[in-house]
Short mmCIF file of C-alpha atoms in Angstrom, two decimals:
data_model
loop_
_atom_site.label_atom_id
_atom_site.label_comp_id
_atom_site.label_asym_id
_atom_site.label_seq_id
_atom_site.Cartn_x
_atom_site.Cartn_y
_atom_site.Cartn_z
CA MET A 683 0.00 0.00 0.00
CA PRO A 684 1.58 3.31 -1.01
CA ARG A 685 2.58 4.95 2.25
CA SER A 686 5.65 5.96 4.21
CA LYS A 687 8.15 3.19 4.78
CA LYS A 688 7.98 2.07 8.37
CA ARG A 689 8.47 -1.09 10.32
CA SER A 690 5.82 -0.35 12.88
CA SER A 691 2.98 -1.53 10.63
CA ARG A 692 4.22 -5.12 10.60
CA GLY A 693 1.99 -8.15 10.74
CA GLY A 694 1.80 -8.22 14.53
CA GLN A 695 3.60 -9.09 17.70
CA HIS A 696 4.95 -12.55 18.23
CA GLY A 697 2.36 -14.16 20.49
CA ALA A 698 1.27 -17.49 21.80
CA VAL A 699 0.71 -20.40 19.46
CA GLN A 700 -2.82 -20.49 18.08
CA PRO A 701 -4.62 -23.66 16.99
CA PHE A 702 -4.96 -24.93 13.44
CA SER A 703 -8.19 -26.33 12.16
CA ASP A 704 -6.63 -28.83 9.76
CA GLU A 705 -6.42 -32.57 10.31
CA ASP A 706 -3.44 -34.00 12.19
CA ALA A 707 -0.62 -35.37 10.06
CA SER A 708 3.06 -36.28 10.43
CA ILE A 709 5.90 -34.03 9.32
CA GLU A 710 7.09 -36.60 6.80
CA THR A 711 3.92 -36.41 4.75
CA LEU A 712 3.97 -32.60 4.81
CA SER A 713 0.20 -32.52 4.45
CA HIS A 714 -1.09 -29.10 5.46
CA CYS A 715 1.03 -28.96 8.70
CA SER A 716 -2.00 -29.65 10.83
CA SER A 717 -0.04 -31.43 13.54
CA PHE A 718 0.53 -28.02 15.13
CA SER A 719 -2.76 -28.51 16.97
CA ASP A 720 -0.98 -31.10 19.12
CA ALA A 721 1.57 -28.49 20.14
CA MET A 722 -1.22 -26.16 21.20
CA SER A 723 -2.76 -28.78 23.48
CA VAL A 724 0.64 -29.29 25.14
CA ALA A 725 0.87 -25.51 25.70
CA GLU A 726 -2.56 -25.40 27.32
CA GLU A 727 -1.84 -28.30 29.65
CA GLY A 728 1.71 -27.36 30.62
CA GLY A 729 1.44 -23.61 31.19
CA GLU A 730 4.49 -21.49 30.38
CA ALA A 731 6.80 -24.48 30.02
CA GLY A 732 4.34 -26.19 27.69
CA GLU A 733 3.95 -23.04 25.67
CA GLU A 734 7.69 -22.69 25.22
CA THR A 735 7.95 -26.32 24.12
CA ALA A 736 5.07 -25.88 21.67
CA GLN A 737 6.72 -22.74 20.28
CA GLU A 738 9.98 -24.59 19.67
CA ASP A 739 8.07 -27.45 18.05
CA LEU A 740 6.23 -25.01 15.82
CA GLN A 741 9.43 -23.30 14.67
CA TYR A 742 11.09 -26.64 13.99
CA LYS A 743 8.22 -27.75 11.78
CA LEU A 744 8.18 -24.43 9.94
CA LYS A 745 11.90 -24.79 9.22
CA VAL A 746 11.20 -28.26 7.81
CA PHE A 747 8.55 -26.82 5.52
CA ILE A 748 10.87 -24.04 4.33
CA ASP A 749 13.63 -26.55 3.55
CA SER A 750 11.15 -28.81 1.77
CA THR A 751 10.07 -26.10 -0.70
CA VAL A 752 13.23 -26.88 -2.70
CA ASP A 753 12.77 -30.67 -2.63
CA LYS A 754 13.00 -32.57 -5.91
CA SER A 755 9.54 -34.06 -5.41
CA ALA A 756 6.70 -31.83 -6.63
CA LYS A 757 4.37 -33.47 -4.12
CA THR A 758 6.72 -32.62 -1.24
CA ARG A 759 7.08 -29.02 -2.44
CA GLN A 760 3.31 -28.72 -2.70
CA GLY A 761 2.85 -30.05 0.82
CA ALA A 762 5.47 -27.66 2.18
CA LEU A 763 3.82 -24.66 0.52
CA ASP A 764 0.43 -25.71 1.89
CA GLY A 765 1.96 -26.14 5.35
CA LEU A 766 3.42 -22.64 5.33
CA LYS A 767 0.14 -21.22 4.04
CA ALA A 768 -1.83 -22.87 6.84
CA ALA A 769 0.61 -21.56 9.45
CA MET A 770 0.59 -17.97 8.17
CA ALA A 771 -3.17 -17.90 7.77
CA THR A 772 -3.92 -18.87 11.36
CA ARG A 773 -1.25 -17.23 13.54
CA ILE A 774 1.13 -14.27 13.74
CA LEU A 775 4.69 -15.31 12.82
CA TYR A 776 6.35 -11.96 12.20
CA GLU A 777 9.49 -12.53 14.30
CA PHE A 778 10.14 -15.94 12.76
CA ILE A 779 9.34 -14.89 9.18
CA SER A 780 11.17 -11.56 9.23
CA ASP A 781 14.56 -13.24 9.60
CA ARG A 782 13.78 -15.74 6.83
CA ARG A 783 11.73 -13.61 4.45
CA MET A 784 14.24 -13.66 1.58
CA THR A 785 14.72 -17.43 1.89
CA ILE A 786 10.94 -17.89 1.67
CA THR A 787 10.80 -15.39 -1.20
CA ASP A 788 13.45 -17.35 -3.12
CA SER A 789 11.42 -20.54 -2.64
CA ILE A 790 8.25 -18.83 -3.88
CA GLU A 791 10.12 -17.47 -6.89
CA ARG A 792 11.49 -20.91 -7.75
CA CYS A 793 8.06 -22.56 -7.44
CA LEU A 794 6.43 -19.88 -9.60
CA LYS A 795 9.06 -20.23 -12.33
CA LYS A 796 9.62 -23.98 -12.35
CA GLY A 797 6.44 -25.36 -10.81
CA LYS A 798 3.23 -26.26 -12.59
CA GLY A 799 -0.44 -25.68 -11.94
CA GLN A 800 -1.30 -26.23 -8.28
CA GLU A 801 2.25 -25.61 -7.11
CA GLN A 802 2.25 -22.19 -8.79
CA CYS A 803 -1.15 -21.41 -7.27
CA ALA A 804 0.09 -22.33 -3.78
CA ALA A 805 3.23 -20.24 -4.24
CA ALA A 806 1.20 -17.22 -5.35
CA SER A 807 -1.07 -17.51 -2.30
CA LEU A 808 1.93 -17.91 0.01
CA ALA A 809 3.40 -14.67 -1.39
CA CYS A 810 0.25 -12.81 -0.30
CA LEU A 811 0.30 -14.34 3.17
CA LEU A 812 3.98 -13.44 3.52
CA CYS A 813 3.20 -9.79 2.71
CA ILE A 814 0.27 -9.81 5.14
CA GLN A 815 2.56 -11.12 7.89
CA LEU A 816 5.27 -8.52 7.19
CA GLY A 817 2.81 -5.65 6.81
CA SER A 818 3.22 -2.47 4.81
CA GLY A 819 6.87 -1.46 4.98
CA ILE A 820 10.37 -1.95 3.63
CA GLU A 821 10.42 -5.70 4.29
CA SER A 822 7.30 -6.50 2.25
CA GLU A 823 8.45 -4.09 -0.47
CA GLU A 824 11.66 -6.11 -0.88
CA VAL A 825 9.61 -9.28 -1.24
CA PHE A 826 7.22 -7.74 -3.73
CA LYS A 827 9.96 -6.20 -5.91
CA THR A 828 11.34 -9.69 -6.40
CA LEU A 829 8.00 -11.36 -7.17
CA LYS A 830 6.10 -8.65 -9.09
CA PRO A 831 7.82 -9.23 -12.47
CA ILE A 832 7.14 -12.96 -12.21
CA PHE A 833 3.48 -12.37 -11.32
CA LYS A 834 3.04 -10.08 -14.32
CA ASN A 835 4.84 -12.42 -16.71
CA ILE A 836 2.59 -15.34 -15.76
CA LEU A 837 -0.54 -13.18 -15.71
CA LEU A 838 -0.03 -11.79 -19.22
CA ASP A 839 1.40 -14.95 -20.80
CA GLY A 840 -1.37 -16.53 -22.85
CA THR A 841 0.52 -19.85 -22.96
CA ALA A 842 0.94 -20.16 -19.16
CA ASN A 843 -1.20 -22.49 -17.06
CA ILE A 844 -4.64 -20.91 -16.73
CA GLN A 845 -5.02 -21.77 -13.03
CA ALA A 846 -1.63 -20.16 -12.34
CA ARG A 847 -2.73 -17.03 -14.22
CA GLN A 848 -5.94 -16.89 -12.18
CA ALA A 849 -3.98 -17.20 -8.92
CA CYS A 850 -1.50 -14.52 -10.00
CA ALA A 851 -4.36 -12.16 -10.90
CA THR A 852 -5.69 -12.39 -7.33
CA SER A 853 -2.31 -12.39 -5.56
CA LEU A 854 -0.87 -9.50 -7.57
CA GLY A 855 -3.80 -7.31 -6.58
CA LEU A 856 -3.47 -7.86 -2.82
CA CYS A 857 0.35 -7.76 -2.82
CA THR A 858 0.18 -4.43 -4.66
CA LEU A 859 -2.24 -3.08 -2.06
CA VAL A 860 0.01 -4.16 0.80
CA ALA A 861 3.55 -3.68 -0.51
CA GLU A 862 3.65 -1.31 -3.50
CA ASP A 863 5.34 1.97 -2.53
CA ASP A 864 4.77 3.97 -5.74
CA ILE A 865 1.26 5.00 -6.81
CA LEU A 866 2.39 5.15 -10.46
CA ASP A 867 3.30 1.47 -10.27
CA VAL A 868 -0.17 0.82 -8.83
CA TYR A 869 -1.68 2.44 -11.93
CA ALA A 870 0.58 0.34 -14.18
CA THR A 871 -0.61 -2.84 -12.46
CA MET A 872 -4.21 -1.72 -12.87
CA GLU A 873 -3.60 -1.33 -16.60
CA SER A 874 -2.38 -4.94 -16.72
CA PHE A 875 -5.67 -6.03 -15.14
CA GLU A 876 -7.64 -3.83 -17.56
CA SER A 877 -5.94 -5.49 -20.53
CA LEU A 878 -7.52 -8.76 -19.38
CA PHE A 879 -11.05 -8.05 -18.19
CA MET A 880 -11.72 -5.57 -21.02
CA ARG A 881 -11.64 -8.58 -23.36
CA SER A 882 -14.96 -9.60 -21.80
CA TYR A 883 -16.56 -6.28 -22.77
CA VAL A 884 -19.21 -6.31 -25.48
CA LYS A 885 -17.61 -5.47 -28.83
CA GLU A 886 -18.35 -2.30 -30.79
CA ASP A 887 -20.63 -4.20 -33.16
CA GLY A 888 -22.72 -5.35 -30.18
CA SER A 889 -21.50 -8.95 -30.22
CA ARG A 890 -20.25 -10.67 -27.07
CA PRO A 891 -16.84 -12.41 -27.06
CA SER A 892 -16.90 -16.20 -26.92
CA LEU A 893 -14.75 -17.25 -23.96
CA ASN A 894 -14.35 -20.54 -22.11
CA PRO A 895 -15.22 -20.66 -18.37
CA GLN A 896 -11.56 -20.71 -17.25
CA THR A 897 -10.74 -17.57 -19.22
CA THR A 898 -13.85 -15.88 -17.85
CA LEU A 899 -12.68 -16.73 -14.32
CA LEU A 900 -9.30 -15.16 -15.11
CA HIS A 901 -11.06 -11.98 -16.25
CA THR A 902 -13.26 -12.03 -13.13
CA ASN A 903 -10.22 -12.26 -10.85
CA ALA A 904 -8.53 -9.44 -12.77
CA LEU A 905 -11.64 -7.26 -12.40
CA LEU A 906 -11.84 -7.87 -8.64
CA SER A 907 -8.14 -7.06 -8.15
CA TRP A 908 -8.56 -3.93 -10.26
CA ALA A 909 -11.51 -2.89 -8.08
CA LEU A 910 -9.41 -3.51 -4.95
CA LEU A 911 -6.74 -1.10 -6.20
CA LEU A 912 -9.41 1.48 -7.00
CA THR A 913 -9.80 1.92 -3.25
CA ILE A 914 -6.34 3.54 -2.98
CA CYS A 915 -6.42 5.66 -6.18
CA THR A 916 -6.20 9.44 -6.13
CA GLY A 917 -9.17 11.62 -7.06
CA SER A 918 -7.81 12.48 -10.52
CA GLN A 919 -7.22 8.81 -11.33
CA LEU A 920 -10.71 7.90 -10.14
CA LYS A 921 -12.23 10.51 -12.44
CA ALA A 922 -10.31 9.09 -15.41
CA VAL A 923 -11.32 5.52 -14.53
CA THR A 924 -14.99 6.48 -14.06
CA HIS A 925 -15.05 8.22 -17.43
CA LYS A 926 -13.39 5.27 -19.18
CA HIS A 927 -15.14 2.29 -17.60
CA LEU A 928 -18.45 3.19 -15.99
CA SER A 929 -20.26 3.22 -19.33
CA LYS A 930 -18.80 -0.19 -20.30
CA LEU A 931 -18.99 -2.15 -17.05
CA PRO A 932 -22.83 -2.50 -17.19
CA ARG A 933 -22.38 -4.65 -20.31
CA LEU A 934 -20.64 -7.26 -18.18
CA LEU A 935 -23.94 -7.68 -16.33
CA GLU A 936 -25.12 -9.64 -19.39
CA ASN A 937 -22.26 -12.14 -19.09
CA ASP A 938 -23.27 -15.82 -18.95
CA ASP A 939 -21.07 -16.43 -15.88
CA VAL A 940 -22.74 -15.58 -12.56
CA ASN A 941 -19.44 -14.73 -10.85
CA MET A 942 -18.55 -12.23 -13.56
CA ARG A 943 -22.00 -10.63 -13.28
CA ILE A 944 -21.62 -10.33 -9.50
CA ALA A 945 -18.06 -8.96 -9.76
CA ALA A 946 -19.24 -6.38 -12.31
CA GLY A 947 -22.21 -5.39 -10.13
CA GLU A 948 -20.06 -4.93 -7.01
CA THR A 949 -17.49 -2.95 -9.00
CA ILE A 950 -20.21 -0.66 -10.34
CA ALA A 951 -21.48 -0.06 -6.80
CA LEU A 952 -17.90 0.66 -5.68
CA LEU A 953 -17.36 3.15 -8.51
CA PHE A 954 -20.61 4.95 -7.71
CA GLU A 955 -19.60 5.16 -4.04
CA LEU A 956 -16.15 6.55 -4.85
CA ALA A 957 -17.51 9.01 -7.42
CA ARG A 958 -20.14 10.30 -4.98
CA ASP A 959 -17.53 10.66 -2.24
CA MET A 960 -15.60 12.99 -4.55
CA ASP A 961 -18.68 14.77 -5.87
CA PRO A 962 -22.00 14.46 -3.96
CA GLU A 963 -23.78 15.76 -7.07
CA PHE A 964 -22.32 13.07 -9.32
CA GLU A 965 -24.73 12.00 -12.08
CA TYR A 966 -24.58 9.12 -14.53
CA ASP A 967 -26.18 9.65 -17.94
CA ASP A 968 -27.56 6.12 -18.32
CA TRP A 969 -28.71 5.89 -14.71
CA GLU A 970 -32.28 4.68 -15.41
CA PRO A 971 -31.32 1.90 -17.88
CA LEU A 972 -28.66 0.76 -15.40
CA CYS A 973 -31.17 0.63 -12.54
CA ASP A 974 -33.59 -1.34 -14.73
CA LYS A 975 -30.85 -3.86 -15.52
CA LEU A 976 -29.85 -4.16 -11.86
CA ASN A 977 -33.49 -4.61 -10.85
CA SER A 978 -33.95 -7.40 -13.40
CA LEU A 979 -30.91 -9.21 -11.98
CA ALA A 980 -32.17 -8.71 -8.43
CA THR A 981 -35.45 -10.43 -9.38
CA ASP A 982 -34.10 -12.82 -12.01
CA CYS A 983 -36.16 -15.99 -12.50
CA ASN A 984 -34.84 -17.28 -15.83
CA LYS A 985 -35.29 -21.04 -16.04
CA HIS A 986 -32.01 -21.68 -17.84
CA ARG A 987 -29.95 -20.48 -14.86
CA ALA A 988 -29.09 -22.67 -11.89
CA LYS A 989 -31.22 -22.09 -8.83
CA THR A 990 -28.20 -21.57 -6.55
CA ASP A 991 -26.75 -19.04 -9.01
CA LYS A 992 -30.01 -17.09 -9.07
CA ARG A 993 -30.24 -17.08 -5.28
CA LYS A 994 -26.69 -15.75 -4.92
CA GLN A 995 -27.18 -13.23 -7.70
CA ARG A 996 -30.44 -11.84 -6.29
CA SER A 997 -28.92 -11.31 -2.87
CA VAL A 998 -25.96 -9.34 -4.23
CA PHE A 999 -27.89 -7.26 -6.73
CA ARG A 1000 -30.49 -6.19 -4.19
CA ASP A 1001 -27.60 -4.53 -2.34
CA VAL A 1002 -26.07 -3.15 -5.55
CA LEU A 1003 -29.41 -1.66 -6.61
CA LYS A 1004 -29.79 0.03 -3.21
CA ALA A 1005 -26.29 1.47 -3.55
CA VAL A 1006 -26.95 2.94 -6.99
CA GLU A 1007 -30.54 4.09 -6.42
CA GLU A 1008 -30.60 5.10 -2.75
CA ARG A 1009 -26.89 5.43 -1.85
CA ASN A 1010 -27.44 2.83 0.87
CA PHE A 1011 -25.14 0.02 2.01
CA GLN A 1012 -26.26 -3.14 3.81
CA THR A 1013 -24.13 -2.87 6.94
CA GLU A 1014 -22.49 -6.01 8.31
CA THR A 1015 -20.93 -6.46 11.76
CA ILE A 1016 -17.90 -8.71 12.25
CA ARG A 1017 -17.36 -9.94 15.81
CA PHE A 1018 -13.97 -11.16 17.01
CA SER A 1019 -12.93 -11.73 20.61
CA THR A 1020 -14.31 -8.79 22.62
CA GLU A 1021 -14.37 -6.42 19.62
CA ARG A 1022 -16.61 -5.62 16.68
CA MET A 1023 -15.91 -4.19 13.25
CA THR A 1024 -18.55 -2.71 10.96
CA ILE A 1025 -18.43 -3.21 7.20
CA ASP A 1026 -20.29 -0.04 6.20
CA SER A 1027 -19.12 0.71 2.66
CA TRP A 1028 -18.24 -1.00 -0.61
CA VAL A 1029 -14.61 0.10 -0.17
CA ARG A 1030 -14.42 -1.64 3.19
CA LYS A 1031 -16.23 -4.71 1.85
CA ARG A 1032 -13.89 -5.13 -1.13
CA THR A 1033 -10.85 -4.80 1.15
CA TYR A 1034 -12.24 -7.23 3.73
CA ASP A 1035 -13.17 -9.82 1.09
CA ALA A 1036 -9.69 -9.61 -0.44
CA PHE A 1037 -7.91 -10.35 2.85
CA ARG A 1038 -10.41 -13.03 3.84
CA GLU A 1039 -9.82 -14.89 0.57
CA PHE A 1040 -6.27 -15.65 1.71
CA VAL A 1041 -6.50 -16.02 5.49
CA GLY A 1042 -9.89 -17.76 5.42
CA SER A 1043 -11.04 -18.91 8.84
CA GLY A 1044 -8.07 -17.10 10.38
CA MET A 1045 -9.52 -13.69 9.49
CA ASN A 1046 -10.95 -13.07 12.96
CA TYR A 1047 -7.62 -13.91 14.55
CA HIS A 1048 -5.78 -11.51 12.21
CA LEU A 1049 -8.34 -8.79 12.95
CA GLN A 1050 -7.60 -9.34 16.61
CA ALA A 1051 -3.78 -9.62 16.53
CA ASN A 1052 -2.33 -8.48 13.17
CA GLU A 1053 -1.19 -4.88 13.57
CA PHE A 1054 -1.15 -4.24 9.82
CA ILE A 1055 -4.69 -5.47 9.18
CA ARG A 1056 -5.93 -3.59 12.23
CA ASP A 1057 -4.31 -0.48 10.78
CA VAL A 1058 -6.02 -1.03 7.42
CA PHE A 1059 -9.44 -1.23 9.11
CA GLU A 1060 -8.62 1.52 11.64
CA LEU A 1061 -9.05 -0.74 14.67
CA GLY A 1062 -6.17 0.67 16.68
CA PRO A 1063 -3.54 -1.36 18.58
CA PRO A 1064 -4.37 -4.98 19.47
CA VAL A 1065 -6.51 -5.36 22.59
CA LEU A 1066 -5.08 -7.78 25.14
CA VAL A 1067 -7.69 -9.96 26.85
CA ASP A 1068 -6.79 -12.47 29.58
CA ALA A 1069 -8.11 -16.02 29.59
CA ALA A 1070 -10.41 -15.44 32.59
CA THR A 1071 -12.20 -12.59 30.80
CA LEU A 1072 -12.65 -14.66 27.65
CA LYS A 1073 -14.06 -17.57 29.66
CA SER A 1074 -16.55 -15.31 31.45
CA MET A 1075 -17.79 -14.00 28.09
CA LYS A 1076 -18.73 -17.42 26.76
CA ILE A 1077 -22.43 -18.22 26.66
CA SER A 1078 -24.05 -21.61 27.08
CA ARG A 1079 -25.06 -23.76 24.13
CA PHE A 1080 -28.75 -23.19 24.93
CA GLU A 1081 -28.31 -19.41 25.01
CA ARG A 1082 -26.44 -19.54 21.72
CA HIS A 1083 -29.24 -21.63 20.22
CA LEU A 1084 -31.86 -19.07 21.30
CA TYR A 1085 -29.80 -16.21 19.90
CA ASN A 1086 -29.29 -17.96 16.54
CA ALA A 1087 -33.00 -18.78 16.30
CA ALA A 1088 -33.97 -15.16 16.97
CA ALA A 1089 -31.42 -13.90 14.45
CA PHE A 1090 -32.68 -16.37 11.85
CA LYS A 1091 -36.28 -15.25 12.36
CA ALA A 1092 -35.36 -11.56 12.09
CA ARG A 1093 -33.27 -12.20 8.98
CA THR A 1094 -36.08 -14.15 7.32
CA LYS A 1095 -38.58 -11.36 8.03
CA ALA A 1096 -36.25 -8.76 6.56
CA ARG A 1097 -35.61 -10.80 3.41
CA ASN A 1098 -39.28 -11.59 2.85
CA LYS A 1099 -39.92 -7.91 2.25
CA PHE A 1100 -37.79 -8.08 -0.89
CA ARG A 1101 -38.80 -11.49 -2.17
CA ASP A 1102 -41.34 -12.03 -4.89
CA LYS A 1103 -43.11 -15.23 -3.84
CA ARG A 1104 -43.96 -16.01 -7.45
CA VAL A 1105 -40.36 -16.54 -8.57
CA ASP A 1106 -40.10 -19.95 -6.92
CA VAL A 1107 -43.24 -21.39 -8.56
CA GLY A 1108 -42.41 -24.27 -10.90
CA GLU A 1109 -38.69 -24.27 -10.21
CA PHE A 1110 -38.61 -27.64 -8.49
#
């Protein structure tokens, strides 16, 4: 993220070992490094001594994974990459990683260049997690300067593995947000994304390009990464982007792929939000046709589309329509430990979704302990909570059941206001 170079916005302080959610496995198999959960149980039972032992065990296993990323066996390399990914996604490892960042970077570079398919995808994801751990500063910039040319080469190489190109499209976007120190380089990366997703635009003669599903997914990932970088653009760049793309993006709403339609809809909502933040009187010439199209997608009942696709599409486009028509955003509250974070804008939502894609179930832990992510979402320094306080906050299973039932009932009532009961007739 373009900002002053400082070490203080690192991934977080080196804390106690946190549990994995993966299945237990031995080190030799290198399958997703889930045996760290055993170390955590030792720490809990043995107090400080157990915690120290678990920490040493954790570091030993991580060193094994790092060494194994250069193994001759592709399966072993894949397992090592997955092990490092699982570790970085579910705990803060700044102190350990900082001293070994260039070694890990070299391994990622080697896997991206010489690996194939899934190995390249795992390496690209690991690069993002490494930047998230290091935070926005000189250390992550060094990592990104090494990997950025490789990301771009794979992304723009039409002969490269399509899954690798898809992974690079997503990883390049988040790494640029975290580690790019020059806003002009951010714009250059955005142009690389534009060169891809613009190929899905309707042609001048009105015809739609014929693309296979994998290529469409590549364009979707490029569009989402491009939208992510929009959130850090300057006002002048946003004006240029709005003028160039806002009239063309609605055509992607006609795409046959539901994920592309959703990505286009969310990007349109994001552009409207950013444009209105700059100019409260912002007006769009084709506003009414756009609202009609969004409304049709929010109430879509075409028989040739999968029922799950229609359900997901309706939910998203109801929110997009509100954003365009009424300037409203469906607020979401994220709870973690004793804190809460509100997702109250499309900018915040796009940023949150991008981080969550890589850390997955570890997102709440990173919101709680990762100094960099807390800085991004303006949460302040990490809040320290002792075990006794956490235990006192826990509610019984019966109380949790009552709360979930009440929340479900309220959610159903709210959704029923927007549902047309007729759309489900004859769909079984």
